[in-house]
């Protein structure tokens, strides 16, 4: 299982983008255009509604639930933190041992 913490700064930015709409936060391991499945990058997406696909699971965090694809858990560390950098105006996904993505955008799908 994965444990995700969302910093207050990141949560504030995400909620502003949601703007009261029925959107959910998804942490996705994107492989399109990367050449192969092990060369993917993590991205944040705002997706419509809260209905999960069979390959997805909902992870409760300290701030908001996050949708993750079950088959992509192998590419993620067990402890993750979603943070927001004011200086770069981007999100960061970090674990105790590494930075998984230091400049993540927040896309709407």
mmCIF file of N, CA and C in Angstrom:
data_model
loop_
_atom_site.group_PDB
_atom_site.id
_atom_site.type_symbol
_atom_site.label_atom_id
_atom_site.label_comp_id
_atom_site.label_asym_id
_atom_site.label_seq_id
_atom_site.Cartn_x
_atom_site.Cartn_y
_atom_site.Cartn_z
ATOM 1 N N UNK A 1 0.843 -1.192 0.000
ATOM 2 C CA UNK A 1 0.000 0.000 0.000
ATOM 3 C C UNK A 1 0.880 1.244 0.000
ATOM 4 N N UNK A 2 0.343 2.334 -0.468
ATOM 5 C CA UNK A 2 1.066 3.591 -0.541
ATOM 6 C C UNK A 2 0.441 4.592 0.436
ATOM 7 N N UNK A 3 1.293 5.387 1.062
ATOM 8 C CA UNK A 3 0.844 6.430 1.977
ATOM 9 C C UNK A 3 1.228 7.776 1.359
ATOM 10 N N UNK A 4 0.238 8.637 1.159
ATOM 11 C CA UNK A 4 0.476 9.931 0.516
ATOM 12 C C UNK A 4 0.122 11.057 1.475
ATOM 13 N N UNK A 5 1.023 12.019 1.579
ATOM 14 C CA UNK A 5 0.782 13.249 2.331
ATOM 15 C C UNK A 5 0.728 14.399 1.328
ATOM 16 N N UNK A 6 -0.251 15.269 1.490
ATOM 17 C CA UNK A 6 -0.376 16.462 0.645
ATOM 18 C C UNK A 6 -0.106 17.666 1.543
ATOM 19 N N UNK A 7 0.869 18.493 1.163
ATOM 20 C CA UNK A 7 1.173 19.660 1.979
ATOM 21 C C UNK A 7 0.026 20.662 1.889
ATOM 22 N N UNK A 8 -0.130 21.516 2.899
ATOM 23 C CA UNK A 8 -1.197 22.534 2.850
ATOM 24 C C UNK A 8 -1.096 23.434 1.620
ATOM 25 N N UNK A 9 0.134 23.780 1.194
ATOM 26 C CA UNK A 9 0.313 24.631 0.016
ATOM 27 C C UNK A 9 -0.195 23.938 -1.247
ATOM 28 N N UNK A 10 0.132 22.659 -1.388
ATOM 29 C CA UNK A 10 -0.330 21.903 -2.551
ATOM 30 C C UNK A 10 -1.850 21.746 -2.519
ATOM 31 N N UNK A 11 -2.404 21.428 -1.357
ATOM 32 C CA UNK A 11 -3.850 21.251 -1.229
ATOM 33 C C UNK A 11 -4.594 22.536 -1.598
ATOM 34 N N UNK A 12 -4.064 23.669 -1.167
ATOM 35 C CA UNK A 12 -4.698 24.958 -1.479
ATOM 36 C C UNK A 12 -4.718 25.198 -2.990
ATOM 37 N N UNK A 13 -3.599 24.941 -3.655
ATOM 38 C CA UNK A 13 -3.515 25.127 -5.113
ATOM 39 C C UNK A 13 -4.461 24.182 -5.854
ATOM 40 N N UNK A 14 -4.523 22.942 -5.402
ATOM 41 C CA UNK A 14 -5.390 21.954 -6.046
ATOM 42 C C UNK A 14 -6.849 22.345 -5.871
ATOM 43 N N UNK A 15 -7.229 22.741 -4.666
ATOM 44 C CA UNK A 15 -8.629 23.132 -4.417
ATOM 45 C C UNK A 15 -9.022 24.366 -5.231
ATOM 46 N N UNK A 16 -8.090 25.299 -5.418
ATOM 47 C CA UNK A 16 -8.380 26.473 -6.246
ATOM 48 C C UNK A 16 -8.680 26.056 -7.676
ATOM 49 N N UNK A 17 -7.926 25.094 -8.180
ATOM 50 C CA UNK A 17 -8.156 24.620 -9.550
ATOM 51 C C UNK A 17 -9.463 23.837 -9.665
ATOM 52 N N UNK A 18 -9.840 23.151 -8.592
ATOM 53 C CA UNK A 18 -11.107 22.412 -8.596
ATOM 54 C C UNK A 18 -12.284 23.375 -8.597
ATOM 55 N N UNK A 19 -12.147 24.495 -7.939
ATOM 56 C CA UNK A 19 -13.133 25.577 -7.921
ATOM 57 C C UNK A 19 -14.570 25.094 -7.703
ATOM 58 N N UNK A 20 -14.754 24.183 -6.749
ATOM 59 C CA UNK A 20 -16.095 23.734 -6.407
ATOM 60 C C UNK A 20 -16.723 22.764 -7.397
ATOM 61 N N UNK A 21 -16.004 22.402 -8.443
ATOM 62 C CA UNK A 21 -16.527 21.451 -9.424
ATOM 63 C C UNK A 21 -16.364 20.025 -8.902
ATOM 64 N N UNK A 22 -17.096 19.092 -9.474
ATOM 65 C CA UNK A 22 -17.037 17.693 -9.068
ATOM 66 C C UNK A 22 -15.828 17.019 -9.735
ATOM 67 N N UNK A 23 -14.637 17.346 -9.250
ATOM 68 C CA UNK A 23 -13.395 16.810 -9.791
ATOM 69 C C UNK A 23 -12.668 16.018 -8.722
ATOM 70 N N UNK A 24 -11.882 15.055 -9.154
ATOM 71 C CA UNK A 24 -11.047 14.267 -8.247
ATOM 72 C C UNK A 24 -9.598 14.391 -8.674
ATOM 73 N N UNK A 25 -8.697 14.231 -7.717
ATOM 74 C CA UNK A 25 -7.268 14.297 -7.988
ATOM 75 C C UNK A 25 -6.755 12.899 -8.303
ATOM 76 N N UNK A 26 -5.992 12.796 -9.397
ATOM 77 C CA UNK A 26 -5.415 11.520 -9.797
ATOM 78 C C UNK A 26 -3.907 11.676 -9.934
ATOM 79 N N UNK A 27 -3.165 10.757 -9.325
ATOM 80 C CA UNK A 27 -1.720 10.681 -9.492
ATOM 81 C C UNK A 27 -1.480 9.598 -10.532
ATOM 82 N N UNK A 28 -1.009 10.008 -11.687
ATOM 83 C CA UNK A 28 -0.895 9.091 -12.820
ATOM 84 C C UNK A 28 0.565 8.879 -13.186
ATOM 85 N N UNK A 29 0.890 7.662 -13.572
ATOM 86 C CA UNK A 29 2.210 7.340 -14.097
ATOM 87 C C UNK A 29 2.067 7.316 -15.614
ATOM 88 N N UNK A 30 2.487 8.395 -16.251
ATOM 89 C CA UNK A 30 2.272 8.606 -17.682
ATOM 90 C C UNK A 30 3.409 7.992 -18.486
ATOM 91 N N UNK A 31 3.052 7.137 -19.448
ATOM 92 C CA UNK A 31 4.065 6.505 -20.284
ATOM 93 C C UNK A 31 3.939 6.889 -21.752
ATOM 94 N N UNK A 32 2.897 7.607 -22.137
ATOM 95 C CA UNK A 32 2.715 8.004 -23.536
ATOM 96 C C UNK A 32 3.889 8.860 -24.002
ATOM 97 N N UNK A 33 4.508 8.454 -25.092
ATOM 98 C CA UNK A 33 5.622 9.205 -25.654
ATOM 99 C C UNK A 33 6.947 8.983 -24.954
ATOM 100 N N UNK A 34 6.977 8.078 -23.982
ATOM 101 C CA UNK A 34 8.208 7.840 -23.225
ATOM 102 C C UNK A 34 9.043 6.688 -23.788
ATOM 103 N N UNK A 35 8.524 5.948 -24.740
ATOM 104 C CA UNK A 35 9.286 4.871 -25.341
ATOM 105 C C UNK A 35 8.972 3.502 -24.763
ATOM 106 N N UNK A 36 8.873 3.397 -23.445
ATOM 107 C CA UNK A 36 8.501 2.120 -22.833
ATOM 108 C C UNK A 36 7.920 2.384 -21.452
ATOM 109 N N UNK A 37 7.265 1.386 -20.900
ATOM 110 C CA UNK A 37 6.516 1.558 -19.655
ATOM 111 C C UNK A 37 7.412 1.909 -18.466
ATOM 112 N N UNK A 38 8.671 1.495 -18.470
ATOM 113 C CA UNK A 38 9.535 1.801 -17.330
ATOM 114 C C UNK A 38 10.154 3.196 -17.426
ATOM 115 N N UNK A 39 9.861 3.918 -18.504
ATOM 116 C CA UNK A 39 10.397 5.268 -18.681
ATOM 117 C C UNK A 39 9.328 6.334 -18.485
ATOM 118 N N UNK A 40 8.345 6.070 -17.656
ATOM 119 C CA UNK A 40 7.257 7.016 -17.465
ATOM 120 C C UNK A 40 7.593 8.113 -16.471
ATOM 121 N N UNK A 41 6.671 9.065 -16.351
ATOM 122 C CA UNK A 41 6.788 10.157 -15.386
ATOM 123 C C UNK A 41 5.457 10.300 -14.653
ATOM 124 N N UNK A 42 5.531 10.734 -13.419
ATOM 125 C CA UNK A 42 4.308 10.967 -12.651
ATOM 126 C C UNK A 42 3.737 12.330 -12.997
ATOM 127 N N UNK A 43 2.413 12.390 -13.093
ATOM 128 C CA UNK A 43 1.710 13.647 -13.356
ATOM 129 C C UNK A 43 0.470 13.700 -12.474
ATOM 130 N N UNK A 44 0.003 14.892 -12.202
ATOM 131 C CA UNK A 44 -1.245 15.090 -11.474
ATOM 132 C C UNK A 44 -2.325 15.481 -12.468
ATOM 133 N N UNK A 45 -3.500 14.894 -12.304
ATOM 134 C CA UNK A 45 -4.630 15.215 -13.168
ATOM 135 C C UNK A 45 -5.864 15.476 -12.323
ATOM 136 N N UNK A 46 -6.691 16.381 -12.788
ATOM 137 C CA UNK A 46 -8.029 16.564 -12.238
ATOM 138 C C UNK A 46 -8.973 15.873 -13.206
ATOM 139 N N UNK A 47 -9.720 14.893 -12.694
ATOM 140 C CA UNK A 47 -10.618 14.103 -13.530
ATOM 141 C C UNK A 47 -12.051 14.292 -13.059
ATOM 142 N N UNK A 48 -12.996 14.114 -13.981
ATOM 143 C CA UNK A 48 -14.416 14.264 -13.656
ATOM 144 C C UNK A 48 -14.882 13.194 -12.684
ATOM 145 N N UNK A 49 -15.658 13.626 -11.708
ATOM 146 C CA UNK A 49 -16.338 12.715 -10.797
ATOM 147 C C UNK A 49 -15.434 11.906 -9.891
ATOM 148 N N UNK A 50 -16.034 10.912 -9.279
ATOM 149 C CA UNK A 50 -15.311 10.079 -8.328
ATOM 150 C C UNK A 50 -15.412 8.593 -8.655
ATOM 151 N N UNK A 51 -16.011 8.262 -9.805
ATOM 152 C CA UNK A 51 -16.165 6.857 -10.183
ATOM 153 C C UNK A 51 -14.818 6.299 -10.625
ATOM 154 N N UNK A 52 -14.453 5.141 -10.054
ATOM 155 C CA UNK A 52 -13.163 4.535 -10.341
ATOM 156 C C UNK A 52 -13.277 3.483 -11.441
ATOM 157 N N UNK A 53 -12.232 3.390 -12.267
ATOM 158 C CA UNK A 53 -12.104 2.287 -13.213
ATOM 159 C C UNK A 53 -11.694 1.049 -12.418
ATOM 160 N N UNK A 54 -11.879 -0.140 -12.974
ATOM 161 C CA UNK A 54 -11.499 -1.361 -12.250
ATOM 162 C C UNK A 54 -10.020 -1.411 -11.867
ATOM 163 N N UNK A 55 -9.161 -0.737 -12.626
ATOM 164 C CA UNK A 55 -7.719 -0.742 -12.338
ATOM 165 C C UNK A 55 -7.314 0.380 -11.388
ATOM 166 N N UNK A 56 -8.249 1.125 -10.855
ATOM 167 C CA UNK A 56 -7.910 2.259 -9.995
ATOM 168 C C UNK A 56 -8.287 1.993 -8.544
ATOM 169 N N UNK A 57 -7.590 2.689 -7.659
ATOM 170 C CA UNK A 57 -7.918 2.632 -6.237
ATOM 171 C C UNK A 57 -7.877 4.048 -5.677
ATOM 172 N N UNK A 58 -8.602 4.261 -4.604
ATOM 173 C CA UNK A 58 -8.655 5.559 -3.943
ATOM 174 C C UNK A 58 -7.799 5.498 -2.688
ATOM 175 N N UNK A 59 -6.849 6.409 -2.583
ATOM 176 C CA UNK A 59 -5.969 6.481 -1.426
ATOM 177 C C UNK A 59 -6.355 7.717 -0.616
ATOM 178 N N UNK A 60 -6.704 7.512 0.634
ATOM 179 C CA UNK A 60 -7.027 8.641 1.514
ATOM 180 C C UNK A 60 -5.726 9.297 1.962
ATOM 181 N N UNK A 61 -5.690 10.617 1.957
ATOM 182 C CA UNK A 61 -4.523 11.365 2.420
ATOM 183 C C UNK A 61 -4.960 12.272 3.559
ATOM 184 N N UNK A 62 -4.043 13.066 4.053
ATOM 185 C CA UNK A 62 -4.347 14.021 5.110
ATOM 186 C C UNK A 62 -5.216 15.179 4.630
ATOM 187 N N UNK A 63 -5.292 15.405 3.318
ATOM 188 C CA UNK A 63 -6.022 16.557 2.775
ATOM 189 C C UNK A 63 -7.192 16.177 1.862
ATOM 190 N N UNK A 64 -6.972 15.215 0.975
ATOM 191 C CA UNK A 64 -7.988 14.854 -0.016
ATOM 192 C C UNK A 64 -7.674 13.473 -0.565
ATOM 193 N N UNK A 65 -8.681 12.747 -1.034
ATOM 194 C CA UNK A 65 -8.402 11.441 -1.631
ATOM 195 C C UNK A 65 -7.672 11.596 -2.965
ATOM 196 N N UNK A 66 -6.850 10.610 -3.292
ATOM 197 C CA UNK A 66 -6.095 10.604 -4.543
ATOM 198 C C UNK A 66 -6.339 9.268 -5.245
ATOM 199 N N UNK A 67 -6.654 9.339 -6.524
ATOM 200 C CA UNK A 67 -6.845 8.138 -7.336
ATOM 201 C C UNK A 67 -5.487 7.703 -7.886
ATOM 202 N N UNK A 68 -5.222 6.389 -7.811
ATOM 203 C CA UNK A 68 -3.985 5.818 -8.351
ATOM 204 C C UNK A 68 -4.338 4.564 -9.141
ATOM 205 N N UNK A 69 -3.626 4.332 -10.230
ATOM 206 C CA UNK A 69 -3.790 3.108 -10.996
ATOM 207 C C UNK A 69 -3.058 1.971 -10.277
ATOM 208 N N UNK A 70 -3.767 0.899 -9.984
ATOM 209 C CA UNK A 70 -3.184 -0.224 -9.232
ATOM 210 C C UNK A 70 -1.964 -0.814 -9.924
ATOM 211 N N UNK A 71 -2.011 -0.941 -11.238
ATOM 212 C CA UNK A 71 -0.911 -1.562 -11.964
ATOM 213 C C UNK A 71 0.345 -0.694 -12.007
ATOM 214 N N UNK A 72 0.221 0.581 -11.637
ATOM 215 C CA UNK A 72 1.377 1.487 -11.657
ATOM 216 C C UNK A 72 2.006 1.672 -10.278
ATOM 217 N N UNK A 73 1.458 1.021 -9.255
ATOM 218 C CA UNK A 73 2.008 1.127 -7.902
ATOM 219 C C UNK A 73 3.461 0.678 -7.841
ATOM 220 N N UNK A 74 3.856 -0.230 -8.707
ATOM 221 C CA UNK A 74 5.225 -0.735 -8.726
ATOM 222 C C UNK A 74 6.244 0.388 -8.988
ATOM 223 N N UNK A 75 5.816 1.459 -9.643
ATOM 224 C CA UNK A 75 6.712 2.560 -9.981
ATOM 225 C C UNK A 75 6.754 3.644 -8.902
ATOM 226 N N UNK A 76 5.971 3.482 -7.844
ATOM 227 C CA UNK A 76 5.884 4.488 -6.791
ATOM 228 C C UNK A 76 6.483 3.963 -5.489
ATOM 229 N N UNK A 77 7.010 4.856 -4.677
ATOM 230 C CA UNK A 77 7.509 4.480 -3.358
ATOM 231 C C UNK A 77 6.336 4.355 -2.394
ATOM 232 N N UNK A 78 6.559 3.710 -1.274
ATOM 233 C CA UNK A 78 5.483 3.482 -0.300
ATOM 234 C C UNK A 78 5.088 4.759 0.453
ATOM 235 N N UNK A 79 6.017 5.672 0.640
ATOM 236 C CA UNK A 79 5.751 6.956 1.297
ATOM 237 C C UNK A 79 5.959 8.068 0.282
ATOM 238 N N UNK A 80 4.915 8.843 0.012
ATOM 239 C CA UNK A 80 4.990 9.928 -0.964
ATOM 240 C C UNK A 80 4.466 11.225 -0.375
ATOM 241 N N UNK A 81 4.996 12.322 -0.891
ATOM 242 C CA UNK A 81 4.499 13.642 -0.494
ATOM 243 C C UNK A 81 4.304 14.479 -1.748
ATOM 244 N N UNK A 82 3.109 15.064 -1.869
ATOM 245 C CA UNK A 82 2.813 16.010 -2.939
ATOM 246 C C UNK A 82 2.966 17.400 -2.351
ATOM 247 N N UNK A 83 3.880 18.171 -2.907
ATOM 248 C CA UNK A 83 4.198 19.506 -2.403
ATOM 249 C C UNK A 83 4.038 20.506 -3.542
ATOM 250 N N UNK A 84 4.057 21.789 -3.205
ATOM 251 C CA UNK A 84 3.975 22.846 -4.213
ATOM 252 C C UNK A 84 5.137 23.801 -4.011
ATOM 253 N N UNK A 85 5.835 24.115 -5.094
ATOM 254 C CA UNK A 85 6.952 25.055 -5.044
ATOM 255 C C UNK A 85 6.493 26.406 -5.580
ATOM 256 N N UNK A 86 6.492 27.383 -4.731
ATOM 257 C CA UNK A 86 6.089 28.732 -5.129
ATOM 258 C C UNK A 86 7.072 29.307 -6.151
ATOM 259 N N UNK A 87 8.361 29.036 -5.988
ATOM 260 C CA UNK A 87 9.370 29.617 -6.884
ATOM 261 C C UNK A 87 9.252 29.090 -8.315
ATOM 262 N N UNK A 88 8.944 27.805 -8.493
ATOM 263 C CA UNK A 88 8.815 27.256 -9.843
ATOM 264 C C UNK A 88 7.363 27.164 -10.310
ATOM 265 N N UNK A 89 6.415 27.433 -9.396
ATOM 266 C CA UNK A 89 4.986 27.370 -9.722
ATOM 267 C C UNK A 89 4.591 25.974 -10.223
ATOM 268 N N UNK A 90 5.188 24.944 -9.618
ATOM 269 C CA UNK A 90 4.893 23.565 -9.990
ATOM 270 C C UNK A 90 4.757 22.706 -8.742
ATOM 271 N N UNK A 91 4.165 21.542 -8.935
ATOM 272 C CA UNK A 91 4.047 20.563 -7.860
ATOM 273 C C UNK A 91 5.278 19.667 -7.874
ATOM 274 N N UNK A 92 5.554 19.032 -6.736
ATOM 275 C CA UNK A 92 6.659 18.084 -6.609
ATOM 276 C C UNK A 92 6.130 16.805 -5.977
ATOM 277 N N UNK A 93 6.615 15.676 -6.455
ATOM 278 C CA UNK A 93 6.319 14.391 -5.838
ATOM 279 C C UNK A 93 7.627 13.839 -5.304
ATOM 280 N N UNK A 94 7.703 13.719 -3.974
ATOM 281 C CA UNK A 94 8.936 13.257 -3.338
ATOM 282 C C UNK A 94 8.636 12.106 -2.396
ATOM 283 N N UNK A 95 9.682 11.319 -2.151
ATOM 284 C CA UNK A 95 9.627 10.268 -1.142
ATOM 285 C C UNK A 95 10.830 10.498 -0.228
ATOM 286 N N UNK A 96 10.941 9.758 0.868
ATOM 287 C CA UNK A 96 12.099 9.956 1.741
ATOM 288 C C UNK A 96 13.441 9.732 1.033
ATOM 289 N N UNK A 97 13.470 8.939 -0.040
ATOM 290 C CA UNK A 97 14.733 8.618 -0.683
ATOM 291 C C UNK A 97 15.004 9.290 -2.015
ATOM 292 N N UNK A 98 13.975 9.939 -2.606
ATOM 293 C CA UNK A 98 14.196 10.509 -3.929
ATOM 294 C C UNK A 98 13.110 11.509 -4.304
ATOM 295 N N UNK A 99 13.408 12.271 -5.348
ATOM 296 C CA UNK A 99 12.414 13.144 -5.976
ATOM 297 C C UNK A 99 11.915 12.396 -7.203
ATOM 298 N N UNK A 100 10.638 12.026 -7.204
ATOM 299 C CA UNK A 100 10.079 11.292 -8.340
ATOM 300 C C UNK A 100 9.753 12.224 -9.503
ATOM 301 N N UNK A 101 9.294 13.428 -9.191
ATOM 302 C CA UNK A 101 9.068 14.456 -10.207
ATOM 303 C C UNK A 101 9.135 15.809 -9.521
ATOM 304 N N UNK A 102 10.142 16.581 -9.837
ATOM 305 C CA UNK A 102 10.354 17.883 -9.206
ATOM 306 C C UNK A 102 9.590 19.023 -9.835
ATOM 307 N N UNK A 103 8.972 18.776 -10.976
ATOM 308 C CA UNK A 103 8.235 19.834 -11.685
ATOM 309 C C UNK A 103 6.982 19.253 -12.341
ATOM 310 N N UNK A 104 6.022 18.879 -11.513
ATOM 311 C CA UNK A 104 4.767 18.307 -12.000
ATOM 312 C C UNK A 104 3.744 19.397 -12.235
ATOM 313 N N UNK A 105 3.107 19.338 -13.366
ATOM 314 C CA UNK A 105 1.983 20.214 -13.610
ATOM 315 C C UNK A 105 0.698 19.580 -13.100
ATOM 316 N N UNK A 106 -0.388 20.314 -13.171
ATOM 317 C CA UNK A 106 -1.707 19.817 -12.792
ATOM 318 C C UNK A 106 -2.611 19.988 -14.009
ATOM 319 N N UNK A 107 -2.917 18.864 -14.662
ATOM 320 C CA UNK A 107 -3.697 18.869 -15.889
ATOM 321 C C UNK A 107 -5.150 18.565 -15.594
ATOM 322 N N UNK A 108 -6.023 19.022 -16.467
ATOM 323 C CA UNK A 108 -7.437 18.640 -16.388
ATOM 324 C C UNK A 108 -7.750 17.712 -17.533
ATOM 325 N N UNK A 109 -8.376 16.577 -17.198
ATOM 326 C CA UNK A 109 -8.752 15.595 -18.233
ATOM 327 C C UNK A 109 -10.244 15.516 -18.343
#
